[in-house]
XYZ file of N, CA, C and O in Angstrom:
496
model
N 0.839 -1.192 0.000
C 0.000 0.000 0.000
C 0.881 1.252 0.000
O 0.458 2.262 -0.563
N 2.306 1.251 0.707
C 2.656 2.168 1.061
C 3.251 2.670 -0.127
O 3.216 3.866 -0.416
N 4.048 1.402 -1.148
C 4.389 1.956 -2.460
C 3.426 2.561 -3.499
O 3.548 3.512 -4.272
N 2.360 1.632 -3.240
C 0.871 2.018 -4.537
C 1.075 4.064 -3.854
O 1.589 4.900 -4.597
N 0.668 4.358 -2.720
C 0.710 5.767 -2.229
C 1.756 6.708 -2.475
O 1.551 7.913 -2.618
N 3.196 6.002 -2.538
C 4.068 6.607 -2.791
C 3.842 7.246 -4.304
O 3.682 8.450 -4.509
N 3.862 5.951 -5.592
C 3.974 5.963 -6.673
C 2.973 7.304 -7.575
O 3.199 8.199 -8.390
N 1.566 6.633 -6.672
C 0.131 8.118 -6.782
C 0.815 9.404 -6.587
O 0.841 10.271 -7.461
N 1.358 9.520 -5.454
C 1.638 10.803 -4.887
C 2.125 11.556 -5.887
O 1.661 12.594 -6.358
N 3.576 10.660 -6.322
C 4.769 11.457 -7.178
C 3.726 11.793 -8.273
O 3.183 12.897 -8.267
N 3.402 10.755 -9.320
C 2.285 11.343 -10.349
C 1.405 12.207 -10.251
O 1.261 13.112 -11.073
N 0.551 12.007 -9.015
C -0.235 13.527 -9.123
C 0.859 14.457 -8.770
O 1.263 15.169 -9.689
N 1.424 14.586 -7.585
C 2.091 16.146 -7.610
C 2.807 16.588 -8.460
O 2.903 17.808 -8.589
N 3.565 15.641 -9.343
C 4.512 16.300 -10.426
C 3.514 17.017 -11.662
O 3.694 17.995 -12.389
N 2.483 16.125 -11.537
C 1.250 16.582 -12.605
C 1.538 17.901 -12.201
O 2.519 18.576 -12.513
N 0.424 18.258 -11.351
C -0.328 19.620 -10.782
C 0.900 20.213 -10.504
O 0.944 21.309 -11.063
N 2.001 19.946 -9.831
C 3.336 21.172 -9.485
C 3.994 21.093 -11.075
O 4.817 22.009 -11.091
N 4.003 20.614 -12.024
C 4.622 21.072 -13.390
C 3.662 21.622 -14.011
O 4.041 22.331 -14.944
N 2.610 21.573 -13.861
C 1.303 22.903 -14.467
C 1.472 23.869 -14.154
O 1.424 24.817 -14.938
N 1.815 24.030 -12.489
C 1.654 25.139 -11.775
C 3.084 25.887 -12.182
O 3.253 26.878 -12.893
N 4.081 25.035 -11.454
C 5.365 25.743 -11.341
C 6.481 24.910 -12.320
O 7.314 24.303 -11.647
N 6.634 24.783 -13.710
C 7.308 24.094 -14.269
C 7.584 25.254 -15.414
O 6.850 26.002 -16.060
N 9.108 25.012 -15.336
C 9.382 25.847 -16.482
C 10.441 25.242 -17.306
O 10.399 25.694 -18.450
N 11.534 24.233 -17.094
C 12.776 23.586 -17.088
C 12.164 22.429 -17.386
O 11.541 21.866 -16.485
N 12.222 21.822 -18.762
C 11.831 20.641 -19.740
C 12.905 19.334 -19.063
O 14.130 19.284 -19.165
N 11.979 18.337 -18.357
C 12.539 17.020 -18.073
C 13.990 16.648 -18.748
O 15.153 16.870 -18.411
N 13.348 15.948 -19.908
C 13.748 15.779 -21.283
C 13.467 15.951 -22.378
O 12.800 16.986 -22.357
N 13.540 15.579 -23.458
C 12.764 15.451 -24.592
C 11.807 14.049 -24.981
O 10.723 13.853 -25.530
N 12.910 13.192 -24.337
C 11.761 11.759 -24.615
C 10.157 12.372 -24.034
O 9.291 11.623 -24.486
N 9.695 13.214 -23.395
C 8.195 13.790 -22.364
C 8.313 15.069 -22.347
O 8.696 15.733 -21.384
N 7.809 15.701 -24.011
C 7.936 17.450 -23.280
C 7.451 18.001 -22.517
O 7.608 19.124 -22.037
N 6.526 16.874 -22.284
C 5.453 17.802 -21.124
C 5.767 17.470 -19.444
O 4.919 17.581 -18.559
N 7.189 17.040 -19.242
C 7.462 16.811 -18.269
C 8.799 17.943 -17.941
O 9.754 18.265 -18.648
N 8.289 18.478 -16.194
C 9.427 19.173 -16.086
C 10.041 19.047 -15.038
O 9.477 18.293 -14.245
N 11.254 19.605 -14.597
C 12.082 19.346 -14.005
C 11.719 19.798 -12.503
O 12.195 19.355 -11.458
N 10.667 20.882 -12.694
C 10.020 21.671 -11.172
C 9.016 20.555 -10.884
O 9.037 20.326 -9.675
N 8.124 19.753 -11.543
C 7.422 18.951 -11.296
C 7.670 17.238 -10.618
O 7.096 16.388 -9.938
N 8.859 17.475 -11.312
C 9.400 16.029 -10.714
C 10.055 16.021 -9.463
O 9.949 15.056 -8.705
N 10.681 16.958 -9.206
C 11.227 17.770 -7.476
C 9.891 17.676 -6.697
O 9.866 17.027 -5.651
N 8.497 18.451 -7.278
C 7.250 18.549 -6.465
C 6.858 16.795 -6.206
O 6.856 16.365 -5.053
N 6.625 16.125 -7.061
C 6.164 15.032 -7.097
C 7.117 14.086 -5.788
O 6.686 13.532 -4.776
N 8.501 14.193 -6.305
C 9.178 13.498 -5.071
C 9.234 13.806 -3.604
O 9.223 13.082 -2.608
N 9.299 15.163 -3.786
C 9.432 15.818 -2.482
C 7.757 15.384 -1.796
O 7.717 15.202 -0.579
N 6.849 15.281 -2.352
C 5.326 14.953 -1.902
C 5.400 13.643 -1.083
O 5.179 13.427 0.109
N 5.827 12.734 -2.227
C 6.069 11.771 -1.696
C 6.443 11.053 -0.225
O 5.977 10.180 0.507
N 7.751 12.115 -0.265
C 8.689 12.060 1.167
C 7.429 12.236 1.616
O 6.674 11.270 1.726
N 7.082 13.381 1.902
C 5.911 14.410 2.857
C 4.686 13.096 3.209
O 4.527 12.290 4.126
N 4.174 13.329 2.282
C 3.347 12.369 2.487
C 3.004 10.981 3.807
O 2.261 10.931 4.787
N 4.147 9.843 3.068
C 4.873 9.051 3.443
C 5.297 9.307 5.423
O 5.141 8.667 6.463
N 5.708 10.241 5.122
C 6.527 10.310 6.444
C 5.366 10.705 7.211
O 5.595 10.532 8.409
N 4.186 11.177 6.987
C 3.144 11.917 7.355
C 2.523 10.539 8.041
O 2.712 10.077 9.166
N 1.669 10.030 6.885
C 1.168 8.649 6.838
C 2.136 7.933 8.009
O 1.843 8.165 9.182
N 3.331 7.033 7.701
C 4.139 6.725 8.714
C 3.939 6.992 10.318
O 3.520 6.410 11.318
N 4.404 8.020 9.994
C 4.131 8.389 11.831
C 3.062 8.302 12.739
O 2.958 7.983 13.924
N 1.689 8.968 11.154
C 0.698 8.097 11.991
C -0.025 7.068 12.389
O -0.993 7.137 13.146
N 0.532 5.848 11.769
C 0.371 4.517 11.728
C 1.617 3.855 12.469
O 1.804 2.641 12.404
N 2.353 4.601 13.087
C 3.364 3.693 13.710
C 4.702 3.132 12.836
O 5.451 2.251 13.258
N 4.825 3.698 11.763
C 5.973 2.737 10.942
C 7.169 3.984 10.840
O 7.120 5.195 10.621
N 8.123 3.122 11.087
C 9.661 4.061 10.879
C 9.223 5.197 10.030
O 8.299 4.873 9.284
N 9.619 6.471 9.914
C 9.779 7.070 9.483
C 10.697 7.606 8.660
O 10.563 8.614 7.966
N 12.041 6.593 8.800
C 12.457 6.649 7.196
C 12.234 6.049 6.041
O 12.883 6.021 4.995
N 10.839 5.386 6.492
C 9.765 4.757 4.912
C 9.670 6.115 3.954
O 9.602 6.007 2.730
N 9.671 7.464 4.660
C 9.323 8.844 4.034
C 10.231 8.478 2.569
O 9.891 8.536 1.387
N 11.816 7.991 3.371
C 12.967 8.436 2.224
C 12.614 7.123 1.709
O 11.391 7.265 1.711
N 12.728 6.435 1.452
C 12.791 5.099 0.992
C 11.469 5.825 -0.279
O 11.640 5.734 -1.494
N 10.078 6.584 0.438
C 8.945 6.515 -0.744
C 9.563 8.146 -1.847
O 8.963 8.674 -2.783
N 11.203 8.613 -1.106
C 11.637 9.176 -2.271
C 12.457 8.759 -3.582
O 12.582 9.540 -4.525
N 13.059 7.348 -3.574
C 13.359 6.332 -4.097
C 12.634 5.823 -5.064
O 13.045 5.474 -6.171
N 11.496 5.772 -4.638
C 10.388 4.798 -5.232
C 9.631 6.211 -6.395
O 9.251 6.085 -7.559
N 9.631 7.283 -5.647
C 9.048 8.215 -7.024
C 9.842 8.940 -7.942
O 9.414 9.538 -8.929
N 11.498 8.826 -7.422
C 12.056 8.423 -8.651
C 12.511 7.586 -9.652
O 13.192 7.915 -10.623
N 12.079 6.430 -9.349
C 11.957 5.278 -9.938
C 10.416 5.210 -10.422
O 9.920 4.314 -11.105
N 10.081 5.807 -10.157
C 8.524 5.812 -11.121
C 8.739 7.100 -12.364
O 8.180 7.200 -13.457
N 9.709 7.951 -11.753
C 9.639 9.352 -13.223
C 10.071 8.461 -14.236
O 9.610 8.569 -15.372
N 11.079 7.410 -13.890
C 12.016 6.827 -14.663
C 11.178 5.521 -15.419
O 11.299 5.222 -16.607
N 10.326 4.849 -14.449
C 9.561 4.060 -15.506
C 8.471 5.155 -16.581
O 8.189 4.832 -17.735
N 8.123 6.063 -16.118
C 7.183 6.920 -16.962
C 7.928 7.356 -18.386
O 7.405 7.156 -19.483
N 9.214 7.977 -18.205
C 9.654 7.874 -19.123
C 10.313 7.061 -20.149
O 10.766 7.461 -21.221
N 10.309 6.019 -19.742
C 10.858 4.988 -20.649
C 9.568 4.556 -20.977
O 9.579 3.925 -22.034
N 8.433 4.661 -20.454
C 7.139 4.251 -21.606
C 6.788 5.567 -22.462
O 5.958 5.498 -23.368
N 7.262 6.428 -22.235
C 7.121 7.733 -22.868
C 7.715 7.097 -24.051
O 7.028 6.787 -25.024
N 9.117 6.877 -23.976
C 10.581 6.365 -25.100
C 9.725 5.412 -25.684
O 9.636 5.692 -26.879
N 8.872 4.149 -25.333
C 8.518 3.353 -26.125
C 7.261 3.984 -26.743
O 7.520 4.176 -27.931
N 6.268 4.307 -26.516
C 5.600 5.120 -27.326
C 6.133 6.130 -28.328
O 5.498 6.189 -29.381
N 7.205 6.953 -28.195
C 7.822 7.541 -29.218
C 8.182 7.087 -30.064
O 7.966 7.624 -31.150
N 9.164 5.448 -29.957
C 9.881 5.029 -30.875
C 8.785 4.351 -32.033
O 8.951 4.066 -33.219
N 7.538 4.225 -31.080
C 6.969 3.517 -32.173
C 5.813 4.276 -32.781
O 4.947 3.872 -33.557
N 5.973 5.298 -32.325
C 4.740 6.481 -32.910
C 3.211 6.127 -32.756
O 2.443 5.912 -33.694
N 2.910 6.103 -31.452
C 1.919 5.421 -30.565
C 1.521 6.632 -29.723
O 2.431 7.298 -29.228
N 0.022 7.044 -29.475
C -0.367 7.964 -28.607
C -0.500 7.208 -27.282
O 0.065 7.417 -26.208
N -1.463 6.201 -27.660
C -1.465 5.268 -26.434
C -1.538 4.084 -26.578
O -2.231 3.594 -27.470
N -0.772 3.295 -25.652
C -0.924 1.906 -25.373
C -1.846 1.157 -25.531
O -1.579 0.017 -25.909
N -2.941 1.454 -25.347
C -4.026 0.571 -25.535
C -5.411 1.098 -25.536
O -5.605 1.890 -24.614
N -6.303 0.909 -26.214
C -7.889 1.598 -25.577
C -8.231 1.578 -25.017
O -9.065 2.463 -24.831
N -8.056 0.656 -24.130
C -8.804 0.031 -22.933
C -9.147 1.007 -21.592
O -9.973 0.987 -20.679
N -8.139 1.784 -21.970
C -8.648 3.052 -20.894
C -8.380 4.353 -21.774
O -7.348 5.017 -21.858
N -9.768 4.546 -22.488
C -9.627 6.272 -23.021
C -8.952 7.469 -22.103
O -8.925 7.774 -20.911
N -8.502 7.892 -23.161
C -7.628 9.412 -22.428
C -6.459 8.912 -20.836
O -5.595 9.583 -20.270
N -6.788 7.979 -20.653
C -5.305 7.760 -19.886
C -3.849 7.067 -20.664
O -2.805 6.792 -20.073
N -4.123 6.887 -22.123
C -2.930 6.539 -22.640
C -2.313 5.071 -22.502
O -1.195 4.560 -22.561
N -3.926 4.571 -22.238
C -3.476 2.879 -22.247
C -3.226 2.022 -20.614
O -3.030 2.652 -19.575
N -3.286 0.529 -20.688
C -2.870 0.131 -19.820
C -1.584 0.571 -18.856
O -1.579 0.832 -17.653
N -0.178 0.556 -20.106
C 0.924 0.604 -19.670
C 1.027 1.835 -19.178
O 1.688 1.883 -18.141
N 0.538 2.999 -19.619
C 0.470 4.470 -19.199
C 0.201 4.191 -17.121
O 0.935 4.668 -16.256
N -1.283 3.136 -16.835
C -1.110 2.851 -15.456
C -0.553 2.297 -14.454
O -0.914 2.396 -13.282
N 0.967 1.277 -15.164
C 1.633 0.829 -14.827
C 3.011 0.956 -15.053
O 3.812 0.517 -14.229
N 3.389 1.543 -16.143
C 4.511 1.356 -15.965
C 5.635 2.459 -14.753
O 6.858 2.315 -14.744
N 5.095 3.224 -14.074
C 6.042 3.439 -12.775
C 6.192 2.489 -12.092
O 7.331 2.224 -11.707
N 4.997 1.599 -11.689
C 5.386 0.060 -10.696
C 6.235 -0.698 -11.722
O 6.978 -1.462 -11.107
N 6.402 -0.779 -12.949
C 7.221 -1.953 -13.492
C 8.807 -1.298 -13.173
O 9.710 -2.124 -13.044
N 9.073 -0.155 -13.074
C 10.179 0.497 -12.719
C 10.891 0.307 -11.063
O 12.072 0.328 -10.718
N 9.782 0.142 -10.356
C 9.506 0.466 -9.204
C 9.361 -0.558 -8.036
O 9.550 -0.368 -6.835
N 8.716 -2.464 -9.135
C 8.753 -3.475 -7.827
C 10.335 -4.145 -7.685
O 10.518 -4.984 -6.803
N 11.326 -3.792 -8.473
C 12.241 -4.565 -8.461
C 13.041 -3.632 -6.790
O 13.694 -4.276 -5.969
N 12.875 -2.696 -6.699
C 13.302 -1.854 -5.935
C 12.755 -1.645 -4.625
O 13.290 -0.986 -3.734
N 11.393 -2.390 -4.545
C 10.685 -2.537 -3.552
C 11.541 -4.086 -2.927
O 12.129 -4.402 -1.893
N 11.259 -4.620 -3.982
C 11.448 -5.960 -3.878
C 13.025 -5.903 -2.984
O 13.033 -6.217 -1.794
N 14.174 -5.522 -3.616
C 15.755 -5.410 -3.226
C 15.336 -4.655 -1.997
O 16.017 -4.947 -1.014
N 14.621 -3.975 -1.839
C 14.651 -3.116 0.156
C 13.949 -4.442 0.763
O 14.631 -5.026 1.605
N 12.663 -5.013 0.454
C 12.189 -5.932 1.222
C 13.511 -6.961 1.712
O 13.619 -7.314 2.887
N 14.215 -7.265 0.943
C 15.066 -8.603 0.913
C 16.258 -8.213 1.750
O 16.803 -9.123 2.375
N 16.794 -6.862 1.864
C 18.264 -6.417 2.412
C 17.294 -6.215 4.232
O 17.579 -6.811 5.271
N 16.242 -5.254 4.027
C 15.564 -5.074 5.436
C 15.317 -6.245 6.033
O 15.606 -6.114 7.223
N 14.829 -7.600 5.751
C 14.301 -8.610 6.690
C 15.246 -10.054 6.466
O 15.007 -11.058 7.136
């Protein structure tokens, strides 16, 4: 749960904080991604996280750990960005109008369980 929250977080806030306050282009593989948005999105994350955390009782450096995890989600976003480019694809699939396909809703977790997975295994 705590990653599914993390992963949300970064996506919406980088959304809404690169609308708001984005001026400095990601990359090019996502023009519509910026560099103020992806700072907002991670930094949320932490916030969030550490928020949540404390009040459920769990360490509170899950905060940093869910800053990890939403940069590892910019990074799966853009590499489905890269595969949609290379193949001149708006979206992945129909199956979900205007969200840009299945993979558009997953691919930050495909970026994102291997990394969950390597903290689960070193922590216990």
């Amino acid at each position: 749960v705590l990653t599914f929250l993390s992963i949300w977080a970064t996506d919406v806030f980088a959304y809404y904080g690169g609308k708001r306050f984005g001026a400095r282009q990601l990359s090019d593989i996502s023009p519509n991604k910026t560099q103020e948005g992806t700072i907002i999105g991670v930094m949320s994350a932490v916030l969030l996280m550490t928020l949540v955390c404390s009040s459920y009782g769990y360490p509170i450096w899950y905060g940093l750990v869910a800053g990890g995890i939403g940069l590892m989600a910019q990074l799966g976003d853009l590499y489905e960005s890269l595969i949609k480019r290379t193949y001149n694809v708006k979206d992945s699939s129909n199956l979900l109008p205007g969200h840009g396909g299945i993979l558009d809703r997953s691919d930050s977790s495909l970026f994102v369980a291997p990394l969950v997975y390597l903290i689960i295994v070193f922590l216990t």
